[in-house]
Every structure is written in C-alpha cells, then in structure tokens.
CSV table of C-alpha atoms in Angstrom, one decimal:
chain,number,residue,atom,x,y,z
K,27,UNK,CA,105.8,87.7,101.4
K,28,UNK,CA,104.9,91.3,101.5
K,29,UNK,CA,105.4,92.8,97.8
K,30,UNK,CA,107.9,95.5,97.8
K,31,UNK,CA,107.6,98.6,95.6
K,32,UNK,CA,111.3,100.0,94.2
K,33,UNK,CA,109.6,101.6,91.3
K,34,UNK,CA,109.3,105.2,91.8
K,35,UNK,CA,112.5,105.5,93.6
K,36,UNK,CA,114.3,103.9,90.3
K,37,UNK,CA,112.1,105.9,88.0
K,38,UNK,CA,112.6,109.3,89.4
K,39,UNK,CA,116.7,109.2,89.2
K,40,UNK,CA,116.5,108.7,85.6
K,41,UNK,CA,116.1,112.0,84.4
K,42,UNK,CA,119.7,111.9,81.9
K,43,UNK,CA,119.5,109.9,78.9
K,44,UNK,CA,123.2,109.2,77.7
K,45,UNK,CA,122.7,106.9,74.6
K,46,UNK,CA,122.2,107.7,71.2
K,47,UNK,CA,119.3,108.7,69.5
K,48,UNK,CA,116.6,106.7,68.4
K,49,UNK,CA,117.6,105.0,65.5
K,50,UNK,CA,114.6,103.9,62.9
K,51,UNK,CA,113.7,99.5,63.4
K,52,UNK,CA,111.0,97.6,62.1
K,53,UNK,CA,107.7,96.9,64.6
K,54,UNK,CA,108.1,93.3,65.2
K,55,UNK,CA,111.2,93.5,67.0
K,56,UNK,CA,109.4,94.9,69.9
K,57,UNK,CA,107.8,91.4,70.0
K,58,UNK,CA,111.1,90.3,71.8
K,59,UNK,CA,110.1,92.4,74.5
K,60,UNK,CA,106.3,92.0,74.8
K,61,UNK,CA,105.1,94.8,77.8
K,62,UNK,CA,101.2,93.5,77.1
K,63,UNK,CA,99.3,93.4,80.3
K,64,UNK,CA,98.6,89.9,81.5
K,65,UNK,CA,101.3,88.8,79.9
K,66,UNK,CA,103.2,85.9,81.6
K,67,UNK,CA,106.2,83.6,82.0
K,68,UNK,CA,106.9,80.8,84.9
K,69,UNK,CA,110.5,80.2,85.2
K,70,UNK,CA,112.4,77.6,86.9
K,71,UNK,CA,115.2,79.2,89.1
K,72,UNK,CA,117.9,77.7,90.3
K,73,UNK,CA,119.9,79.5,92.4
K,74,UNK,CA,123.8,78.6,94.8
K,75,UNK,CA,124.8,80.8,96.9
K,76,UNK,CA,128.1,80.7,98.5
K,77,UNK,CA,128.6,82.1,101.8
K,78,UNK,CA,131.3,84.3,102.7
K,79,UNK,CA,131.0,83.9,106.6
K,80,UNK,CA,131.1,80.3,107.0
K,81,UNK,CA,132.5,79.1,103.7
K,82,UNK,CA,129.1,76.8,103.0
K,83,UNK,CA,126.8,76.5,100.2
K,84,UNK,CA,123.4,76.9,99.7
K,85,UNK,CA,121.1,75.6,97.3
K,86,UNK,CA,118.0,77.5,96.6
K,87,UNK,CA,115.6,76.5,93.5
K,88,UNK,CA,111.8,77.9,93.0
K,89,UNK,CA,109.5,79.0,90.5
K,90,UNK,CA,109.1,82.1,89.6
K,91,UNK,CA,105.8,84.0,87.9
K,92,UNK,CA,106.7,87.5,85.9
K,93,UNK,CA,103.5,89.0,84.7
K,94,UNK,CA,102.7,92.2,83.2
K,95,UNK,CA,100.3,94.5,85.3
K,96,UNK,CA,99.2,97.7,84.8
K,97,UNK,CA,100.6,100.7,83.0
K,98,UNK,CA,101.9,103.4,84.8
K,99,UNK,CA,103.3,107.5,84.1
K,100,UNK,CA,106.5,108.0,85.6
K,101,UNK,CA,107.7,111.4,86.9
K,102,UNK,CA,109.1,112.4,83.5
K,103,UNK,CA,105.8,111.8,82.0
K,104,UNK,CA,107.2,108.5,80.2
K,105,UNK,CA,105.0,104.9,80.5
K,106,UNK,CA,106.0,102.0,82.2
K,107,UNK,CA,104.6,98.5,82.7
K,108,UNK,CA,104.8,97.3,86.3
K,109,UNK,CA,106.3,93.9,86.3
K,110,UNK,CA,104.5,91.6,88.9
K,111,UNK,CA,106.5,89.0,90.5
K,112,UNK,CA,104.9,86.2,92.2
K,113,UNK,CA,107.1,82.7,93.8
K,114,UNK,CA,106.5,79.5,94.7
K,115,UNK,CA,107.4,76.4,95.9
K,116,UNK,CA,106.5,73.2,94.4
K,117,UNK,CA,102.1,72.6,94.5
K,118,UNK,CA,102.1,76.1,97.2
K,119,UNK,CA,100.1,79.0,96.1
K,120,UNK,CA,101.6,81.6,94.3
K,121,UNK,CA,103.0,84.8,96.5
K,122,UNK,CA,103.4,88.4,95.3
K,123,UNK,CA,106.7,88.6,96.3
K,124,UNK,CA,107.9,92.1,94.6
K,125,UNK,CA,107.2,94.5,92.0
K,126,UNK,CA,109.5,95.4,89.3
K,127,UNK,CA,108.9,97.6,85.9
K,128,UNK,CA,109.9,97.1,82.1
K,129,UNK,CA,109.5,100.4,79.7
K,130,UNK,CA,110.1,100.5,76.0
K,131,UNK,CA,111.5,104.3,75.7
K,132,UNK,CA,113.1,105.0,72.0
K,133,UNK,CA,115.3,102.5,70.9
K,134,UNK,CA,115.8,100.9,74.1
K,135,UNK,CA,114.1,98.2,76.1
K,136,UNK,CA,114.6,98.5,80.1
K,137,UNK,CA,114.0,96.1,83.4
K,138,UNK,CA,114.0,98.0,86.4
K,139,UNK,CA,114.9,95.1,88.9
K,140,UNK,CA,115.5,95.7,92.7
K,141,UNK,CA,115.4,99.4,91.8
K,142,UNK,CA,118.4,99.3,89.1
K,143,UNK,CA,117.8,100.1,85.7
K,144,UNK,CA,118.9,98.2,83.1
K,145,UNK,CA,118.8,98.4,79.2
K,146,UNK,CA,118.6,95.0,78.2
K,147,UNK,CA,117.9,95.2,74.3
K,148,UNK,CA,118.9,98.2,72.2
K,149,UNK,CA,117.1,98.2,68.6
K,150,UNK,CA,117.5,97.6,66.0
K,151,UNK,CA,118.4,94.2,66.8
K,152,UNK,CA,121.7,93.2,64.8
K,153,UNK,CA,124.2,91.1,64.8
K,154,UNK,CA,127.4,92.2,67.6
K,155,UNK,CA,125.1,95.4,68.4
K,156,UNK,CA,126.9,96.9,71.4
K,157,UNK,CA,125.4,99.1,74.1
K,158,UNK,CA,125.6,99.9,77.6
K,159,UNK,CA,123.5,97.8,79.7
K,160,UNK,CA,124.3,99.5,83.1
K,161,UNK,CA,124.5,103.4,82.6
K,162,UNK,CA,122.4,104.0,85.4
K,163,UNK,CA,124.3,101.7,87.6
K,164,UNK,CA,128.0,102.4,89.6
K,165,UNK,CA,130.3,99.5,88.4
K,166,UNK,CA,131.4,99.8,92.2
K,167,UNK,CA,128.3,99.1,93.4
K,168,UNK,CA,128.2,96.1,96.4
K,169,UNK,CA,124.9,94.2,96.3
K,170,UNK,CA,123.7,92.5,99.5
K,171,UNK,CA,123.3,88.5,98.7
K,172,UNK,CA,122.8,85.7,101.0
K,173,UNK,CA,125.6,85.0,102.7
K,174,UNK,CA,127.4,88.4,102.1
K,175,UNK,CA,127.6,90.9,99.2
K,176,UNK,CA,129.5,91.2,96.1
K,177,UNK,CA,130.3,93.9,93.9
K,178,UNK,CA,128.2,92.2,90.7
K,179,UNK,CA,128.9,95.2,87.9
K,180,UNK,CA,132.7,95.1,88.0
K,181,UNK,CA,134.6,94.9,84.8
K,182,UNK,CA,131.1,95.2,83.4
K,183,UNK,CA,131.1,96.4,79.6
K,184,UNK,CA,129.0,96.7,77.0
K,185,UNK,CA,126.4,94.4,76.4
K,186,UNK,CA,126.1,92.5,73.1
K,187,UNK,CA,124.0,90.6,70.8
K,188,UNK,CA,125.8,87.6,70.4
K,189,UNK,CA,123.4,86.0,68.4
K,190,UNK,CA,120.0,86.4,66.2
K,191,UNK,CA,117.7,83.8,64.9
K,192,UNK,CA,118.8,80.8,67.1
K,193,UNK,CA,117.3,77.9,67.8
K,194,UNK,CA,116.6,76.9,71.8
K,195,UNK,CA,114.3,74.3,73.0
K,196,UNK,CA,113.2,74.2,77.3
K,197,UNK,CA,111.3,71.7,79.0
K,198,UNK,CA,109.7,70.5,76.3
K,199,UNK,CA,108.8,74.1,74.3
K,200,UNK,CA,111.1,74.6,71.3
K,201,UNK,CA,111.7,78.3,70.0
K,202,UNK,CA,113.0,78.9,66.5
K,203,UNK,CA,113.5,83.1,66.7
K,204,UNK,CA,115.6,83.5,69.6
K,205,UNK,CA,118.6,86.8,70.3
K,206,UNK,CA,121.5,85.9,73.1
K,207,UNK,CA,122.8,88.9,74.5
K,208,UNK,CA,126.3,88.5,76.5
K,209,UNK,CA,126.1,91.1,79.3
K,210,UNK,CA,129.8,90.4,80.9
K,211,UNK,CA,132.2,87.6,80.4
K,212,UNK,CA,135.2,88.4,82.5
K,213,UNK,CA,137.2,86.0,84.5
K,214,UNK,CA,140.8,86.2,86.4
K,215,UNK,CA,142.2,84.1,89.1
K,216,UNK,CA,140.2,85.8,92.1
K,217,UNK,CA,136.7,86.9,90.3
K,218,UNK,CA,134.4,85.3,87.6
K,219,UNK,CA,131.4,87.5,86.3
K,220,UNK,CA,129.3,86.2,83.5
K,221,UNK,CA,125.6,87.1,82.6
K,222,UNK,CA,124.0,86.3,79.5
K,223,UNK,CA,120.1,86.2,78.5
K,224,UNK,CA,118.2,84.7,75.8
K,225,UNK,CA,114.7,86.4,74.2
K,226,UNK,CA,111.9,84.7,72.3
K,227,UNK,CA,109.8,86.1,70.1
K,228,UNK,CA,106.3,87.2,71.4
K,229,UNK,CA,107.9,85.3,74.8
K,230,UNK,CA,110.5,87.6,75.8
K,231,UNK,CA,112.8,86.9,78.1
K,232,UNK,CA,113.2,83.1,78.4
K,233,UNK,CA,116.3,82.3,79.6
K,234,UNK,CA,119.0,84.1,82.0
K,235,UNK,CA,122.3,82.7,83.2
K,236,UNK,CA,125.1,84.1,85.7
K,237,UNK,CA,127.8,83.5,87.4
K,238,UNK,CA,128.8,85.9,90.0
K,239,UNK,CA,131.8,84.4,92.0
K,240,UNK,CA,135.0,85.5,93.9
K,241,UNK,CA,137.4,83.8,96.0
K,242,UNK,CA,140.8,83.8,97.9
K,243,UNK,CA,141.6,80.4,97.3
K,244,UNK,CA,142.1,80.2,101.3
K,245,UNK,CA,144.9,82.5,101.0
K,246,UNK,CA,146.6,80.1,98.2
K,247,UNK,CA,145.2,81.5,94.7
K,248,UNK,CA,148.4,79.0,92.9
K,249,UNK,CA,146.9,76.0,93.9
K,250,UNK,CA,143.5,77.1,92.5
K,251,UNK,CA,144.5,77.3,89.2
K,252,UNK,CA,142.5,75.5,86.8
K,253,UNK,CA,140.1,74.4,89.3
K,254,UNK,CA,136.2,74.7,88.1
K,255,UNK,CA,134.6,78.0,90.0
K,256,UNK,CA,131.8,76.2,91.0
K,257,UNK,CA,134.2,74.2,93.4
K,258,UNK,CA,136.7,77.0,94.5
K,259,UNK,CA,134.2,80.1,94.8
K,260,UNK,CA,134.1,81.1,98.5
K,261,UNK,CA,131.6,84.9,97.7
K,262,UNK,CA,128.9,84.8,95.3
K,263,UNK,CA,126.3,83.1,93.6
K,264,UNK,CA,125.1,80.8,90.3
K,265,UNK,CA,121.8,81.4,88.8
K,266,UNK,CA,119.8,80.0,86.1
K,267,UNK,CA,116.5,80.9,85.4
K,268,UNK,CA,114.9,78.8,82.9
K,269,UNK,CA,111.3,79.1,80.5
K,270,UNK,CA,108.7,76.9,81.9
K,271,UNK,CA,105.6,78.1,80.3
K,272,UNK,CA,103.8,81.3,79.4
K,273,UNK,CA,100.2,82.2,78.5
C-alpha cells in the first residue's frame, strides 16, 4: 500500500488553541508519551466490522508497526514527530501503509490520525483529570468505515484519566506504571460508543479499545433489549489494538 500523507492538511487548521494554559508538571510524565525517533511499538489489531448494506460481518485482524520518524515544523512554527505506520500480515513484509503525527505542545499530548487531531493526554497527569479530547473534531462528523459510515464522536465528552499507576500485563510483557484514560462511554438502546486507551511508561500507548456500534434492531428495538451489542449491532465496528513488543 501507497503511504498516504494527511499531515499538513490536519496541521494547518489548527491555528486556535481553546484549552487552558499550560499548567506547570514534572519531566517524566512526558515519558508516557515518548515522541523519540525510532521509537516503536507492534500491536496486534483486531478489528469487526459490521456492515450496514448487507447486514454481515467482517473479521479483520493484523499487526500493526507505529514508529517515530522524523521531526517536522508545522505552519505555526510548532514541531511535530511524523508517526510512521507500517502493516502486516502474519510472516509478510512490513508495508508503509500511512503517515500520521504525534506533537507535545504545552500541557497537551496530540495524535493526528487520518487527519483528526486529537489530545489524548493533558498534564499533569492526575487522578479524574478531565479535558477535551476532540476540540478540533465536529461531534457530527460521519466517518467512512467498511461496510458504511458512522458518526464515531457523538455524545462524545470529555476525556478522563480513570486511572494512574495500574498494573497491565500483554502477551507475555508486564507493565507496572500504566494511566487508563476513558474517552466516551455512552450507550442507549440504538447506539453504543466506547473508547478507552491505556499508556505505559517509556512505552506509550499500549493498549486501545472501542466499540463503535448502532443498530435498528430490524425495525424491533423492544426485542433487542438486553441483548449483547456484539450480536445485535447492524453499523459499526469493534477494535482492539493490543502491545506486542517495542524496541
């Protein structure tokens, strides 16, 4: 696959900072979001998809390299790190597949993924820290997926660090200074949206769940009740993305 290049497009719209100002945190909390070129981490991704069309489902799983390239200026005069992504399939050779960005900017840590901006951490880390995770982003905004699209950021809020310090152990690496920041938990009868991610110290991001679902029930939402989403969803997707190893 042909890498595809979002980055100045998502850099150049960013020219309002909303959030507060930088508040004063210690150095080694940046180590939760390491932006070191050549730095690395394979994930396992696991990915269903749920088509809107024909009502099937597809099951989609790969690995997944993020590595951290080069430094680059944006147009405000503001670094960046571009954020290779490379995929694979089982013993095939790796494929640049996209490039996204990560920034550090005051007291905020950003992904710029498929050209949206996101502030995933907002330091200092503490305990049921709130911030907006999507200011950039239209809640309203409908996201091509296979099998259809879906309005993702609805009844998004703030995000929130949910935990500090945990404990977490994947495929066989354990991690004893981890921070679980809940994105969205929302859920009524028609529409499920959950995302929550987990960062490591001097890892980063290790683990990321969601659950991005809607359905109709067929027209019959009553007889739906209480019935798992994974098994009534008709629009949407599941994905877990899941610390393999890292360099």
């Amino acid at each position: 696959m042909r890498p595809t290049f979002f980055l100045l497009l998502a850099l150049s719209t960013l020219l309002i900072n909303c959030q507060k100002e930088t508040e004063p945190f210690p150095d080694f909390e940046l180590s939760y979001f390491p932006i070191d070129s050549g730095h690395y981490i394979v994930y396992q991704v696991d990915s269903i998809y749920y088509n809107d069309f024909d009502r099937t489902v597809d099951t989609v799983s790969l690995l997944i390299k993020e590595e951290v390239g080069g430094q680059e200026t944006d147009n405000r005069n503001q670094n960046y790190q571009r954020l290779n992504r490379y995929y694979k399939r089982d013993s095939s050779p790796w494929q640049l597949a996209e490039v996204w960005a990560i920034q550090i900017e005051g007291s905020f840590a950003y992904r710029i993924e498929n050209n949206q901006r996101y502030i995933n951490l907002s330091f200092p880390l503490k305990m049921n820290r709130q911030w907006d995770g999507i200011p950039y982003i239209r809640r309203d905004t409908v996201i091509s997926i296979p099998g259809g699209s879906i309005d993702i950021y609805k009844d998004w809020d703030a995000s929130e660090i949910i935990e500090l310090d945990g404990s977490y152990s994947y495929n066989g690496q354990s991690f004893d200074s981890v921070l679980t920041v809940l994105q969205v938990d929302k859920i009524n009868n028609i529409e499920r949206r959950y995302s929550l991610e987990r960062y490591a110290k001097n890892y980063g991001l290790i683990y990321k769940e969601q659950l991005i679902l809607d359905t109709q029930c067929n027209g019959n939402i009553a007889n739906c009740i209480g019935i798992p989403w994974e098994q009534k969803a008709e629009k949407g997707y599941i994905l877990k993305m899941t610390f393999l190893s890292s360099n």
